[in-house]
Structures are given as C-alpha cells and as structure tokens.
XYZ file of C-alpha atoms in Angstrom:
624
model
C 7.674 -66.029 9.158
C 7.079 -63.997 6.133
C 4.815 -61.467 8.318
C 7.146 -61.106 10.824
C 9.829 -60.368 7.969
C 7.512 -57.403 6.789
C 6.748 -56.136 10.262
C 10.634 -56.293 10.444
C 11.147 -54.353 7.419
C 8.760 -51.552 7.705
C 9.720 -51.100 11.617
C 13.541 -50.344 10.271
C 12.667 -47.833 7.062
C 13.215 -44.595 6.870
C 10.474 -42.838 8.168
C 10.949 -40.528 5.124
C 9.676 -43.559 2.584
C 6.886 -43.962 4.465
C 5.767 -39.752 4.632
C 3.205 -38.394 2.844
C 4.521 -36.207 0.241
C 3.150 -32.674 0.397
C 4.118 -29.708 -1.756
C 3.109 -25.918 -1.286
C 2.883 -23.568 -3.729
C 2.638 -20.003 -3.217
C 0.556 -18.400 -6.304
C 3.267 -15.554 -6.385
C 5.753 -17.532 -7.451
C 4.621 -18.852 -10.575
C 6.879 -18.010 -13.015
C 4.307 -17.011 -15.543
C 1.738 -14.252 -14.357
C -0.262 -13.676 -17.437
C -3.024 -11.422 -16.617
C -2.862 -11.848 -12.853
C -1.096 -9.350 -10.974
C 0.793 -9.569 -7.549
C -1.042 -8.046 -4.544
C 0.395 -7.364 -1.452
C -1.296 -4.773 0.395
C -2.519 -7.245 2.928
C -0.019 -9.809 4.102
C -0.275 -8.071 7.664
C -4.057 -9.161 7.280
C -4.038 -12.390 6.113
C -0.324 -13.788 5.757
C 0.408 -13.636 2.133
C 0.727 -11.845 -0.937
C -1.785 -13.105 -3.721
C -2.238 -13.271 -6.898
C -5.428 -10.925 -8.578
C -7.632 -11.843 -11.624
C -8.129 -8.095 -12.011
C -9.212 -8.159 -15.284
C -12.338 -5.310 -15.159
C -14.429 -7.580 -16.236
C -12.990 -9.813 -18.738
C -11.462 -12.936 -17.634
C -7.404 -12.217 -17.984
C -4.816 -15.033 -19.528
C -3.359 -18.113 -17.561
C -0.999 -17.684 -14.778
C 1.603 -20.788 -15.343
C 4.142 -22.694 -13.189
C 5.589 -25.957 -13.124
C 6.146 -28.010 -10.010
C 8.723 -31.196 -9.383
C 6.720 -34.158 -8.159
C 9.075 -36.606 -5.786
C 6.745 -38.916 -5.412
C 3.878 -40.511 -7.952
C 0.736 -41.318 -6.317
C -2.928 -39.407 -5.696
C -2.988 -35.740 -4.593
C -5.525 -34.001 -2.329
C -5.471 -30.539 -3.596
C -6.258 -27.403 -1.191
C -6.121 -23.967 -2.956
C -6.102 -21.126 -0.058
C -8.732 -18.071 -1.331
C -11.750 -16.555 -0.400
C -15.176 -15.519 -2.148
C -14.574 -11.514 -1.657
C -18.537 -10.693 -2.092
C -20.647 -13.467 -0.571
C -24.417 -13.274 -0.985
C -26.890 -14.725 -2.759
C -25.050 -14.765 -6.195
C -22.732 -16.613 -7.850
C -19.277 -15.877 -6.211
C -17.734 -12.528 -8.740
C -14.128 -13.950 -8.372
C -14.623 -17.645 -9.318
C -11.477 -19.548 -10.823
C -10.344 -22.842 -11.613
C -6.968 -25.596 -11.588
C -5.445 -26.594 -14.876
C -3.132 -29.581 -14.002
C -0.906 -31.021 -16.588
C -3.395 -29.696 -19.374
C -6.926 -31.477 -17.528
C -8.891 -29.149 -16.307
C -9.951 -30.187 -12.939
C -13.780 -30.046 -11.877
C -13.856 -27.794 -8.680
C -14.450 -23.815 -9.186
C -12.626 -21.789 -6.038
C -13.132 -18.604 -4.744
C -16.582 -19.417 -3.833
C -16.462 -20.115 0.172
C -16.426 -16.773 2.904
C -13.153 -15.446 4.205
C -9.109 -16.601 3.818
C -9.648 -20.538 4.024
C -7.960 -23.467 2.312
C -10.923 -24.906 -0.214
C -10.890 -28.574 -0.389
C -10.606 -29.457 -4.094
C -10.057 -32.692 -6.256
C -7.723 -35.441 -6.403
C -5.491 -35.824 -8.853
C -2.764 -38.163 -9.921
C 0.469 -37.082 -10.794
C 3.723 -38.829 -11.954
C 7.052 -38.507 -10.636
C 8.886 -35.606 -12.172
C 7.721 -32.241 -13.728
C 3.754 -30.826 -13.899
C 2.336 -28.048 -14.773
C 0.005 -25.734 -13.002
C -2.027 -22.879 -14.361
C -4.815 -20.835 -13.084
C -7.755 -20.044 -15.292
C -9.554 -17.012 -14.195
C -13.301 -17.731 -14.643
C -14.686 -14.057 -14.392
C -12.277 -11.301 -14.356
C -13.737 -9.889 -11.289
C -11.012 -9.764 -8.999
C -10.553 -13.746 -8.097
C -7.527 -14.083 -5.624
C -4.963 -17.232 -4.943
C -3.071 -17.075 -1.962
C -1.655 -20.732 -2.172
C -2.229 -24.051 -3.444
C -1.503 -27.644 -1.369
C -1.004 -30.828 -2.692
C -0.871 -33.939 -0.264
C -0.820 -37.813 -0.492
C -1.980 -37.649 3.369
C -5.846 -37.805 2.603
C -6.248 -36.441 6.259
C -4.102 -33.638 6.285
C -5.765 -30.681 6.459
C -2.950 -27.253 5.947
C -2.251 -24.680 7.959
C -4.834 -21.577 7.669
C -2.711 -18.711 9.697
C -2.853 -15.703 8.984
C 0.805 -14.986 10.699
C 3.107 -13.633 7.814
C 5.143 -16.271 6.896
C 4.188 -18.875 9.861
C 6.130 -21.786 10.667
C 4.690 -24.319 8.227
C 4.689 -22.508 5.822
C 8.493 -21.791 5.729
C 9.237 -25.581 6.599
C 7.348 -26.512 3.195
C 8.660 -23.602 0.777
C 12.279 -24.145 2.189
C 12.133 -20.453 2.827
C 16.062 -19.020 2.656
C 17.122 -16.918 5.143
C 19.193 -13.997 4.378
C 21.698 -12.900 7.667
C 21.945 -9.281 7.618
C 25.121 -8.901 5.696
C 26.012 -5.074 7.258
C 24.551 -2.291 9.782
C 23.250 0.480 7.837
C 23.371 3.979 9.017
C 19.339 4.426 7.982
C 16.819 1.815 7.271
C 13.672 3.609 5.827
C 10.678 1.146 5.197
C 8.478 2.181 2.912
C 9.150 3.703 -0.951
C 6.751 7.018 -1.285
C 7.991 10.758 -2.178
C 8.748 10.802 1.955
C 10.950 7.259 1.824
C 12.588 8.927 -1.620
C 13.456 12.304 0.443
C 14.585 10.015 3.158
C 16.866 8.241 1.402
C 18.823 10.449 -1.046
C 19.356 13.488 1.760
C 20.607 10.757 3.821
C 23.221 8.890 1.263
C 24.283 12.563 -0.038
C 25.323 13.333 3.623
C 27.555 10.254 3.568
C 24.892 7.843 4.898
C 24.789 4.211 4.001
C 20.818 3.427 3.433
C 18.700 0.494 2.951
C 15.319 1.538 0.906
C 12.868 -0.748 1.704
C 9.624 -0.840 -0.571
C 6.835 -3.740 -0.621
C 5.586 -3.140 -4.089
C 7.543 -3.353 -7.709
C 7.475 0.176 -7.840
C 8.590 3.532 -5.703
C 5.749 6.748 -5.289
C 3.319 4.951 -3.168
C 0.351 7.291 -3.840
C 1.860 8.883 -6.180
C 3.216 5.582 -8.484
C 1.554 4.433 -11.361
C -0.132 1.528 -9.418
C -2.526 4.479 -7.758
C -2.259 7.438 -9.626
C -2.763 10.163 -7.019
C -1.127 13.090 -8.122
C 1.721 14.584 -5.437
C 0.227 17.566 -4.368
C 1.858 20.791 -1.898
C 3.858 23.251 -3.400
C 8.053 22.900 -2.792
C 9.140 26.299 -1.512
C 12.515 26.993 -0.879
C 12.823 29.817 1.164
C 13.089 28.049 4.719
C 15.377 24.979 3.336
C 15.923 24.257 -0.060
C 14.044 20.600 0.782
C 12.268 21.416 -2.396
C 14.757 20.732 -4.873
C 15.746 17.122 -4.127
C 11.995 16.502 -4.113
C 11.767 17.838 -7.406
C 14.418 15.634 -8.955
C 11.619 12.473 -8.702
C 8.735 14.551 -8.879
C 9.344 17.246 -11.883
C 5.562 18.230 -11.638
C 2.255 16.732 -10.896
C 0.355 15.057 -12.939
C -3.265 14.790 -13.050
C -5.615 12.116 -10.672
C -6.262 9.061 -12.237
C -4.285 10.363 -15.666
C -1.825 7.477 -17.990
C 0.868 5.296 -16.160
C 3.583 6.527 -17.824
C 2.798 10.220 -16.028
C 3.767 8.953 -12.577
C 7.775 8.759 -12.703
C 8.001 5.326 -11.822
C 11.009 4.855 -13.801
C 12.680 8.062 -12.912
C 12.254 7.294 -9.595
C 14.245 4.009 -9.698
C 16.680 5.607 -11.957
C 17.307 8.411 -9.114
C 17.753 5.698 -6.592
C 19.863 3.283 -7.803
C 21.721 6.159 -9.267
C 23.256 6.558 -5.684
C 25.977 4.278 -5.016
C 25.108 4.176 -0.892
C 21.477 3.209 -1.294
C 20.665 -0.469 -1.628
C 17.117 -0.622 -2.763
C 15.000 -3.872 -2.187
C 11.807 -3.456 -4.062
C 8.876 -6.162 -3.318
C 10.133 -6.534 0.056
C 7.273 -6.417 3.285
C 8.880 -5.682 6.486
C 6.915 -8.069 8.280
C 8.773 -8.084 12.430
C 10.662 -6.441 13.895
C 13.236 -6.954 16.522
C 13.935 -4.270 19.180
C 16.408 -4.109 22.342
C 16.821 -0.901 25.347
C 13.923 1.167 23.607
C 15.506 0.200 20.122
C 14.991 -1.131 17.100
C 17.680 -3.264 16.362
C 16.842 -5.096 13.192
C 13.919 -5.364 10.944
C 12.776 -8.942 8.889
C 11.271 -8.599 5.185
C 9.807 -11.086 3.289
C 10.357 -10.753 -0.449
C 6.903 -10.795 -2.254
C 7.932 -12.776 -5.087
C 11.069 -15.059 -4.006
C 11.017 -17.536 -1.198
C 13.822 -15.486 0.908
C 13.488 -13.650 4.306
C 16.459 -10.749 4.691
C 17.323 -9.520 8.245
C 17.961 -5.790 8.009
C 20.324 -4.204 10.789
C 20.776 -0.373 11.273
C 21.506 2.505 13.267
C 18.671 4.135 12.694
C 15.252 3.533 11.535
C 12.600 5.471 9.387
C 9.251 4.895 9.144
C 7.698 5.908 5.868
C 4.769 3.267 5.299
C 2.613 5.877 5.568
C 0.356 3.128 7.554
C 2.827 3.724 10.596
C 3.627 -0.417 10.633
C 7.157 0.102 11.514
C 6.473 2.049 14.613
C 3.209 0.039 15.717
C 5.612 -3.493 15.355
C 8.342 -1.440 17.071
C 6.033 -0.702 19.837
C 6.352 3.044 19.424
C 3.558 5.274 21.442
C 0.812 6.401 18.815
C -2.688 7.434 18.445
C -5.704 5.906 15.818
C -8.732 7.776 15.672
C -11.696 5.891 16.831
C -13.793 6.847 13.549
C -14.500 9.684 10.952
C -10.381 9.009 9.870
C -10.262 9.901 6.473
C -10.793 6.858 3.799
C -9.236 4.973 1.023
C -9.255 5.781 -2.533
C -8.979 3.601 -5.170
C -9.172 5.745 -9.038
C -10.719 4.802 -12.188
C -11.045 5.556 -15.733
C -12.806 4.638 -18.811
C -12.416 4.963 -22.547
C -13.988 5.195 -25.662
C -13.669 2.651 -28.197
C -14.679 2.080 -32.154
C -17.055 -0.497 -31.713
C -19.907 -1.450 -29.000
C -18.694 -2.501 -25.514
C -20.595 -5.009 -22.989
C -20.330 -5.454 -19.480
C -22.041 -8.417 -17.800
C -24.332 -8.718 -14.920
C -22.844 -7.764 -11.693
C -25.723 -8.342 -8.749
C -23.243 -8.515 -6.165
C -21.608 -4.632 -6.560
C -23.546 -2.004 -5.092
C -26.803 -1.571 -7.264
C -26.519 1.937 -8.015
C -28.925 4.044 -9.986
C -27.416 7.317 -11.825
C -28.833 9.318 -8.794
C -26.304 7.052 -6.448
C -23.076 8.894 -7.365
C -22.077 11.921 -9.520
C -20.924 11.533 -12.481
C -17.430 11.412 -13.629
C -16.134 14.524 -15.379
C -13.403 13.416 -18.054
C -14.372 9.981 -17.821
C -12.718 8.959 -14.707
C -13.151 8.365 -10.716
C -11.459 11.312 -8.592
C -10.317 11.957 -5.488
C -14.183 11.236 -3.680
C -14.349 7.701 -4.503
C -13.157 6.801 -0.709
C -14.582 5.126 1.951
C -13.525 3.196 5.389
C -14.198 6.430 7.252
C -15.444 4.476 10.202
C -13.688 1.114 9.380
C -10.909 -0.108 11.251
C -7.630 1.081 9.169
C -5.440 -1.508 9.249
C -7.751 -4.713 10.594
C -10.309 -4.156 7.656
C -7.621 -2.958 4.634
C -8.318 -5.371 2.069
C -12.596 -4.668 2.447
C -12.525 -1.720 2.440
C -10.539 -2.019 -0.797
C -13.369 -3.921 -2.073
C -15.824 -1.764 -1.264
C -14.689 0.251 -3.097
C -14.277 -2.301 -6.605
C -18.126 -2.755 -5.207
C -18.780 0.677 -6.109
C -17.022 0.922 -8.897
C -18.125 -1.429 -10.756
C -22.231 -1.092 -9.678
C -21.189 3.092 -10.812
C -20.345 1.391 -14.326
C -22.663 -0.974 -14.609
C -25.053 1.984 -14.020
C -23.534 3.611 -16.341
C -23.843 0.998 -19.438
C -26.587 -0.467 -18.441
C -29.008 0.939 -16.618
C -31.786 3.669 -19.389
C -30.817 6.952 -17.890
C -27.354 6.523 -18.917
C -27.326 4.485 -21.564
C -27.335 6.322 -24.723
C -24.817 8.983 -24.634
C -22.611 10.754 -22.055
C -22.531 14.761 -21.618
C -20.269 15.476 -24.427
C -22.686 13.771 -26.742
C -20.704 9.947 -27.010
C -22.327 6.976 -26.937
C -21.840 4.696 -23.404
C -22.332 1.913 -25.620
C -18.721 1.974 -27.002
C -17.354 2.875 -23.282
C -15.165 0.431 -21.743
C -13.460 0.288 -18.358
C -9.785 1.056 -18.823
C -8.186 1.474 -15.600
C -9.208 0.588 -11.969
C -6.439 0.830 -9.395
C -6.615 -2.449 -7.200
C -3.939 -0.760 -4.945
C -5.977 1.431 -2.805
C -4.715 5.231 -2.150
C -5.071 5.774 1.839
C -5.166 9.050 3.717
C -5.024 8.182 7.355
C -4.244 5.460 9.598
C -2.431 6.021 12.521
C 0.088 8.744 13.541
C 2.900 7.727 15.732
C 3.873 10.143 18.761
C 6.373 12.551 18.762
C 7.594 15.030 21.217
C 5.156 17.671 19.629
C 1.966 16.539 18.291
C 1.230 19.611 15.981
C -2.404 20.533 16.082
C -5.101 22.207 14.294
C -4.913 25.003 16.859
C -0.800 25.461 16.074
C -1.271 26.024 12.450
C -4.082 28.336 12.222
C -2.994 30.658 15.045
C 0.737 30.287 13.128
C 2.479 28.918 16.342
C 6.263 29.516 15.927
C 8.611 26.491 16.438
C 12.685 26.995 17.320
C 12.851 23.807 15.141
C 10.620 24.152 12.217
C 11.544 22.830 8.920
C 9.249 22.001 6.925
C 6.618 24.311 4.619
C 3.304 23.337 4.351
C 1.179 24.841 1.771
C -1.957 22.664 1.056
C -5.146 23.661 3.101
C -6.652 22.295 6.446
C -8.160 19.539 4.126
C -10.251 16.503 5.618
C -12.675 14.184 4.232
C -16.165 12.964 5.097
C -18.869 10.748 3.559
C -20.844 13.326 1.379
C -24.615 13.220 2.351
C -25.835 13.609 -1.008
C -24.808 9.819 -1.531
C -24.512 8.309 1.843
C -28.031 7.090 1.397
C -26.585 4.741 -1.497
C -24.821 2.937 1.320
C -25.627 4.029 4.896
C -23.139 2.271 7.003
C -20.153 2.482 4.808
C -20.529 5.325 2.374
C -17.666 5.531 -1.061
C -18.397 8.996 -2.127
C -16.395 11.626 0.122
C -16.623 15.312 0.315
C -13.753 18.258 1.343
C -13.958 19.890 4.378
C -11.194 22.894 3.882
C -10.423 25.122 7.193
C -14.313 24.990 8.456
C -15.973 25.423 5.271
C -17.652 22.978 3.241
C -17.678 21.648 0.007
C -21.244 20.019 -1.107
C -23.041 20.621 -4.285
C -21.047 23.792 -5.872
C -19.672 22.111 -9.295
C -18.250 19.038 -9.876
C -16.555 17.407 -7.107
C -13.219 17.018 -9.099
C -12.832 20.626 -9.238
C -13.698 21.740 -5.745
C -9.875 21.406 -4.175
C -8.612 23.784 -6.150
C -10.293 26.811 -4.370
C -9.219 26.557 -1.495
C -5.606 25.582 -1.667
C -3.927 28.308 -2.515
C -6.306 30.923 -0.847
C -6.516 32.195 2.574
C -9.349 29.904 4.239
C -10.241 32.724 6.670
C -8.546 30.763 9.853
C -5.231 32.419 9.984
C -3.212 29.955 7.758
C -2.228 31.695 4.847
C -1.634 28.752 1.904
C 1.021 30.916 -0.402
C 3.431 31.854 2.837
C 2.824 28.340 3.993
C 3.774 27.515 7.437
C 6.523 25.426 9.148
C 6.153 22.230 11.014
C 8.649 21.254 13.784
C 11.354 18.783 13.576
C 10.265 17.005 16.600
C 7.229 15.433 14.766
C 9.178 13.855 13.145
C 10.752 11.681 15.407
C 9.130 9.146 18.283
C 9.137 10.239 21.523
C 9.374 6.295 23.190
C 11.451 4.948 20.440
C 14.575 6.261 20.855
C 16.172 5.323 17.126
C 13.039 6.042 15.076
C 12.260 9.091 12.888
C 8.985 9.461 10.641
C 8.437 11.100 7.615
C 5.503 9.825 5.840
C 1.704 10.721 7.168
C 1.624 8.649 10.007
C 4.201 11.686 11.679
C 3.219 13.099 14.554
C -0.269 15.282 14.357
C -3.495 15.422 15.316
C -6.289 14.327 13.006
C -7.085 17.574 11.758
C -3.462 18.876 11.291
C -2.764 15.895 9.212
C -5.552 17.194 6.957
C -2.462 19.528 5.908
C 0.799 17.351 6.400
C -0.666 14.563 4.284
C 0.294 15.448 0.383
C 2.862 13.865 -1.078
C 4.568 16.563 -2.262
C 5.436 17.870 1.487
C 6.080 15.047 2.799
C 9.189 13.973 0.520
C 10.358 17.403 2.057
C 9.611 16.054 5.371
C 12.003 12.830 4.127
C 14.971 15.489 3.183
C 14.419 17.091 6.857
C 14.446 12.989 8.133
C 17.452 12.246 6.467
C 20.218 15.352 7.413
C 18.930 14.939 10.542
C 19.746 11.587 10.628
C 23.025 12.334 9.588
C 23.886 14.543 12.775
C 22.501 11.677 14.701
C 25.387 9.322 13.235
C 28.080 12.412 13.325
C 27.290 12.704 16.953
C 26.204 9.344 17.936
C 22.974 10.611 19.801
C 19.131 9.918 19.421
C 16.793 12.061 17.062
C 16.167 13.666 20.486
C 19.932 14.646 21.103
C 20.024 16.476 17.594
C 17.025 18.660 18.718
C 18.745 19.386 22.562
C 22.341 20.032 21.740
C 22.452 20.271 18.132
C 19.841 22.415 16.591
C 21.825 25.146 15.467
C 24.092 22.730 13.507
C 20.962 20.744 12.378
C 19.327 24.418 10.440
C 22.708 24.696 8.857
C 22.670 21.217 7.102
C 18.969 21.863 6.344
C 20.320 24.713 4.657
C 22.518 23.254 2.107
C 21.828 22.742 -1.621
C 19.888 19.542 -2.220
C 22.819 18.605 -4.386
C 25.675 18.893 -1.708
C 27.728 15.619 -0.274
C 29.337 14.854 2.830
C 29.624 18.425 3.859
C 32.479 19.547 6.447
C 30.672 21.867 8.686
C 31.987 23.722 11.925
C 29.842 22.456 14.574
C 28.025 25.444 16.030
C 26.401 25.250 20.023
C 22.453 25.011 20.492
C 20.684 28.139 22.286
C-alpha cells in the first residue's frame, strides 16, 4: 500500500521537482574581469565571445562572478575551451575553477579545438556561489562557457551557431523588438562606419551605429594600433574634413593607447543627437525580403540580450564584408595570396632584470628567423594567413601570429645572439613585453560586388568615372610572405613584404621604413600619389542587393585595386560619400542604384557641401 502511495505521488509531481538543475554561464558575463579581457573576433567561428588570459606571459588576476544555486545537490561541471597550441608540450593557455574559495583539481584548456571539457563534481548549497577563473600561465588561455548539471549524463550543447537554441533557453536570453526603422543601419565602427554615420545624421538621417567591440576605429582603435593612413584632400569633395574631426592626424604603428582617439571618437558620435550607437554588439543574422535586407539581429557581447535592428537602408562597414555575405549579396574571395593579418607589438625597458619562461610550443625562432624590431616594436610585416581561409580560419591565424611573437621574444631574451644588449647599446635583460594586440589588424577578406569592380588596370591608366568621389592617394600597395623568412615557417609564413605598383621591397633598410617611399611618389605606372585619383560611386553599392551600400574594404575592387582603397584614412571618406548618398536614396525613395541613374547631378552637389552642413534644402537638378 505504501509503494503504491509513492508510485502515486511521484506519477502526479511536477515534472519540474523532479529536473535536473542545470545552469550556464557565459565567461563574458562575469561581473569581475580582472586581467581577462573580452574577445570577440570569432563568434561567427565558434559561437561565442570569450574571455582571454592575455597576460604576455604573466598569469593576469581572477576573473569573478557569482551564480544563484536553486537547487543543493552535486554538480557535473563542463567548462567550454580549447588548447590553442597542441603538441607535445604542456598546453600554453592552461587555467583552472575556483568555486566558493576551493580550488577544484582539473586544469582546462588542455584538449584540441572548441569542446566542452569534462571537469569535477562539486557540491553546492542552495543560494549564492562564487566563481572565479585562475589563469595558470598568462599565455592566452580562453573560456567560452562553463556548465553545471545535477544530470550526471547530460552532456551540453557544443555548436558553434551564434547564439543556438540551448543556449538561449538556459541564459534566458532577452529579446529586444526593434523599437523603430532607421533610415541607415551601418554595421561595423571603423573610420568608414564613422564617415557613414555622421554624413548621414547631418543630412537629416536617423542612424543606428553598430560596433562589436568596446571601442570605435577598428584598425585604427587602440585595441590594434594601425595608424589611419591616405591623405584627406579636399579638392573633389570636402569628404576630408568630417574625417578629420575623429582622426586629427595619424599616429604612429604600434605607438601608446591613448594616441588612437578612442575617446574622441565616441565623443563625436554620441555628440549627434540622430545616431544611436550600440557598442559590443555582433550582428550575427540577418533577415532579408524582395532582394532586401529588412532587419538585422545583434547579440550584445557582454549582456544576455538579442536587439532586432530594422532600416531602410543598410551599410556594410565590417571591413570582413559579413553583412553582405549573410545578406546574400554577390561577392568575390580570392582563392590565396589575399593579403594577411597583423597583429602589433611592443616592448619596454625596465630598471631591473626581466624573465620570460620557456615557450616550446611558439615558433622556435633563431635571431636569423625575423628582422629585428627598430624602436622596439612589431610593424606593419608581422602578418600572415596569406593563403588561409579569411574568415573560416580567423582566430588561427590570429594565433599564429601570438606563435610568432612570442618565439621572436623569446629569441630575443633568451636565446646568446641576442641576449646581452640591443643596437642602441641596452641590455635585453631588463626588456619586457609591453603590448601585444590580441585583436588582429586584417587587410583583405572578401569584396562584395558592385556595379563597377574598379581594377588595377582603371587606376593606373587614370580611367575617368561620371561618378567618382572619392580620392585615393596611398600607392598600389599589396603584401606577400617575404622570402628572406618564409623558410622560418614554409606553409604559413608571419613576416610580409610591400609590393608597391610592380616594384619590390626586400632587403633595402628596415622593413618599418620601406612604405614611406613609395606613397607619395609617382610609382612609374601612371598613378600619380599627390593628384590622387577618384574611385566611382558605384563601388560602393551592391549590385544584387538592392538596399546595401559599402564603405569599408570589402567595397567593390579587384585584389590589386584594393591594395589602394584599403587605408583607413580613405575609406572614412568613402563612409561620407556612403552616407549623402544615402540620404538622396531616402529623399527620393529609390535604391543606391536610382541615385546613380536619375540623380547624379544632385548626388555631386550634396558631395559638395561643407562637412559641417545639416539638412540642406537643395534644388533638385536632372542627371545627364
């Protein structure tokens, strides 16, 4: 009788008292970083923004977050990361659980690829516990997420679909409606997103300002320290001035944070009462309708809320072309020899001796393996991914390059040749590493198609355009593995060369210095680099998607004419272009196409205003 009873009773609960209780954790969240920082280059990749022990070398402080535990009992924990150099070493990016002050036994970051890592069991107690991660290396260990499940047999979810399903079930993920239509979305928060932007709201737009990282420059930020280059003439269109208002001057490669503008930048921005900037937001899908986009989703990096973005009109300024290549739009990817990634560095000196451990797993470099940096820092050349798939293999060929990096240094300390003193005379023994960029710099990815594809043959015979805009003054300017170094690392070299308008840049001085010979000179090909020459409008817009401009790199051009499209500095002109036009678009309710057929002439006279000028009234004039 008293069986049946039971059998009774458990047959009628709720099937909620009987559940396992599970609990996600997402490692960006915590609410105390310490010395991890938030990476998310790669959720495209592998679902998820992470948090990075990128501490150079020397583990960095506790990150810290509490938790609310429903239900006491023993947890399974799963922490989702990855061993970034596997090999026959000890794992460089090793870390470790801290739960409610007891450190817990297993050491993560030690099995290949983006996998959940089965780790302890631990009890916890109904109410409030405490998480923290303890770095165990400082070489660049990496959380995606941690689990925690009283269903011993439950093994999580390992997509790598942004934001899948089970994930947003466990996090409770809120979902923001869009709240209005806005006359320009523009996804991504470089000098050409900038450009974008403020033309747009001065000409009366209503803009959204989209940007996946804390910060607005994208190459040009403080996060990668790539200084905007291309000059900002005026004498076309005064595009020029608005670009200098966030970019006074250029700063030097790999030079001090506070020489990148970042707050300047977000000062100009949220100075303008019709742009709504969402920093740390990844656009992440997008919805399209009739050869449209109609709305874009972003995740935000560090909160657990999804916002629906609707607009009129779209630009794409991620530079990677993601936008465009979610929005289906026609484009081309070279199969290989694209240009690379670069990811800066920089050392200092200190008053007493400096150590840096053993590091088998970087690339064992001798002092013949890769030239010496002049002024104590990592230029331009440290790039590779030339033959690497762009987007598919991102976050390696990031790592590469830390490979590199860090075998250059450890050369550099440790190895007899350069050991004792550098070239002006200082010992290597008080060197330290102060500054690697983990956000990697990239040249090329994609380039989505347009109704001209500009060419290496249009610039240098100075083809005229009825629509062009834009000046371009920085040379015919692509990259290649240098062969003085390739030997170092044969099928996937990290030290690049410059390949300016046919001629070649090897062994003549230091490679730091060799750009600036050619920029401003005439390289011999019919492209004269102080007149500059104009690009057409209609690169700048997609020829299958009928609602979508582009203004960052991934515009419409061959591979070699993006070799002189590419610098920052030209393309936030490109974004001033992007956003007037866009205006006309709205005035006339037509496509990016209709401006160029039956609005030009009206289009070069709104080019033509002063950067500083608002909601102009302008006689409409007809198109020749």
């Amino acid at each position: 009788m008293l069986r049946t009873l039971l059998l009774i009773l458990l047959n009628i609960m709720s099937p909620l008292a009987l559940a396992a209780e599970s609990i996600l954790i997402e490692a960006e969240d915590f609410g105390n970083l310490g010395g991890w920082v938030v990476d998310s280059q790669f959720i495209d990749q592998m679902g998820s923004s992470y948090l990075l022990a990128h501490g150079l070398g020397k583990t960095v402080a506790n990150a810290k977050t509490s938790i609310k535990v429903h239900k006491e009992g023993p947890y399974q924990i799963w922490v989702r990361t990855k061993n970034w150099v596997p090999g026959n070493w000890e794992a460089p990016g090793r870390f470790q659980l801290i739960i409610n002050g007891t450190e817990q036994k297993t050491v993560y970051g030690t099995e290949t690829g983006w996998n959940w890592q089965k780790g302890d069991i631990v009890d916890l107690k109904q109410g409030q516990s405490v998480i923290e991660l303890k770095d165990c290396t400082g070489f660049d260990g990496r959380c995606d997420a941690i689990f925690l499940t009283t269903d011993a047999n439950l093994i999580p979810d390992n997509s790598s679909e942004p934001m899948n399903t089970w994930r947003r079930q466990l996090l409770g993920i809120k979902i923001v409606p869009a709240e209005k239509v806005y006359d320009l979305v523009v996804v991504g928060g470089g000098l050409s997103g900038m450009g974008t932007a403020l033309s747009g709201t001065r000409m009366g737009l209503n803009v959204a300002l989209i940007q996946n990282r804390p910060v607005l420059g994208g190459n040009g930020s403080s996060e990668i320290r790539v200084a905007p280059r291309g000059n900002t003439p005026d004498w076309l269109y005064p595009f020029g001035d608005l670009v200098r208002e966030f970019s006074p001057y250029s700063p030097v490669n790999a030079g001090m944070a506070e020489e990148y503008y970042d707050a300047l930048r977000e000062k100009v921005i949220r100075s303008e009462d019709c742009i709504d900037l969402f920093l740390n937001h990844h656009v992440y899908a997008v919805e399209t309708a009739n050869n449209q986009i109609a709305s874009v989703s972003a995740l935000a990096v560090r909160d657990k809320v999804i916002r629906h973005f609707k607009g009129k009109y779209f630009v794409d300024a991620t530079g990677h072309g993601t936008l465009g290549l979610k929005a289906g739009a026609a484009y081309h990817m070279e199969e290989k020899e694209r240009m690379g990634m670069s990811n800066l560095w920089k050392w200092r000196y200190k008053s007493e001796p400096q150590t840096f451990p053993d590091v088998p797993w970087t690339l064992p470099l001798t002092e013949k393996g890769f030239p010496y940096p002049e002024d104590n820092k990592g230029d331009w050349f440290w790039e590779s991914g030339f033959d690497r798939h762009p987007l598919n293999d991102l976050e390696a060929i990031r790592d590469h390059n830390l490979r590199a990096i860090y075998g250059a240094w450890n050369a550099i300390k440790n190895k007899k040749a350069y050991a004792a003193k550098d070239k002006s005379g200082k010992a290597h023994a008080a060197a330290e590493l102060e500054w690697v960029g983990y956000v990697g710099g990239t040249r090329e990815t994609l380039q989505l198609l347009g109704d001209v594809v500009l060419s290496k043959e249009d610039i240098v015979s100075n083809r005229q355009f009825r629509d062009a805009c834009v000046i371009v003054t920085w040379g015919l300017d692509l990259h290649y593995p240098h062969p003085l170094y390739q030997n170092e690392s044969p099928d996937d070299p990290f030290i690049a060369r410059s390949h300016f308008g046919g001629r070649v840049n090897d062994t003549e001085g230091p490679l730091s210095k060799q750009t600036a010979f050619y920029v401003y000179s005439k390289d011999g090909h019919g492209f004269d680099h102080n007149k500059g020459y104009a690009i057409p409008y209609r690169c700048l817009y997609s020829r299958n998607i009928e609602n979508l401009f582009m203004a960052g790199r991934n515009m419409s051009v061959t591979h070699e004419a993006l070799g002189t499209i590419r610098v920052m500095q030209t393309l936030g002109m490109a974004g001033v272009a992007v956003g007037r036009a866009a205006y006309l678009a709205k005035k006339y309710d037509t496509t990016p196409r209709g401006v160029y057929e039956h609005h030009l002439d009206e289009l070069k006279a709104v080019w033509a205003l002063p950067a500083g000028y608002r909601v102009p009234e302008i006689q409409t004039h007809t198109s020749q």
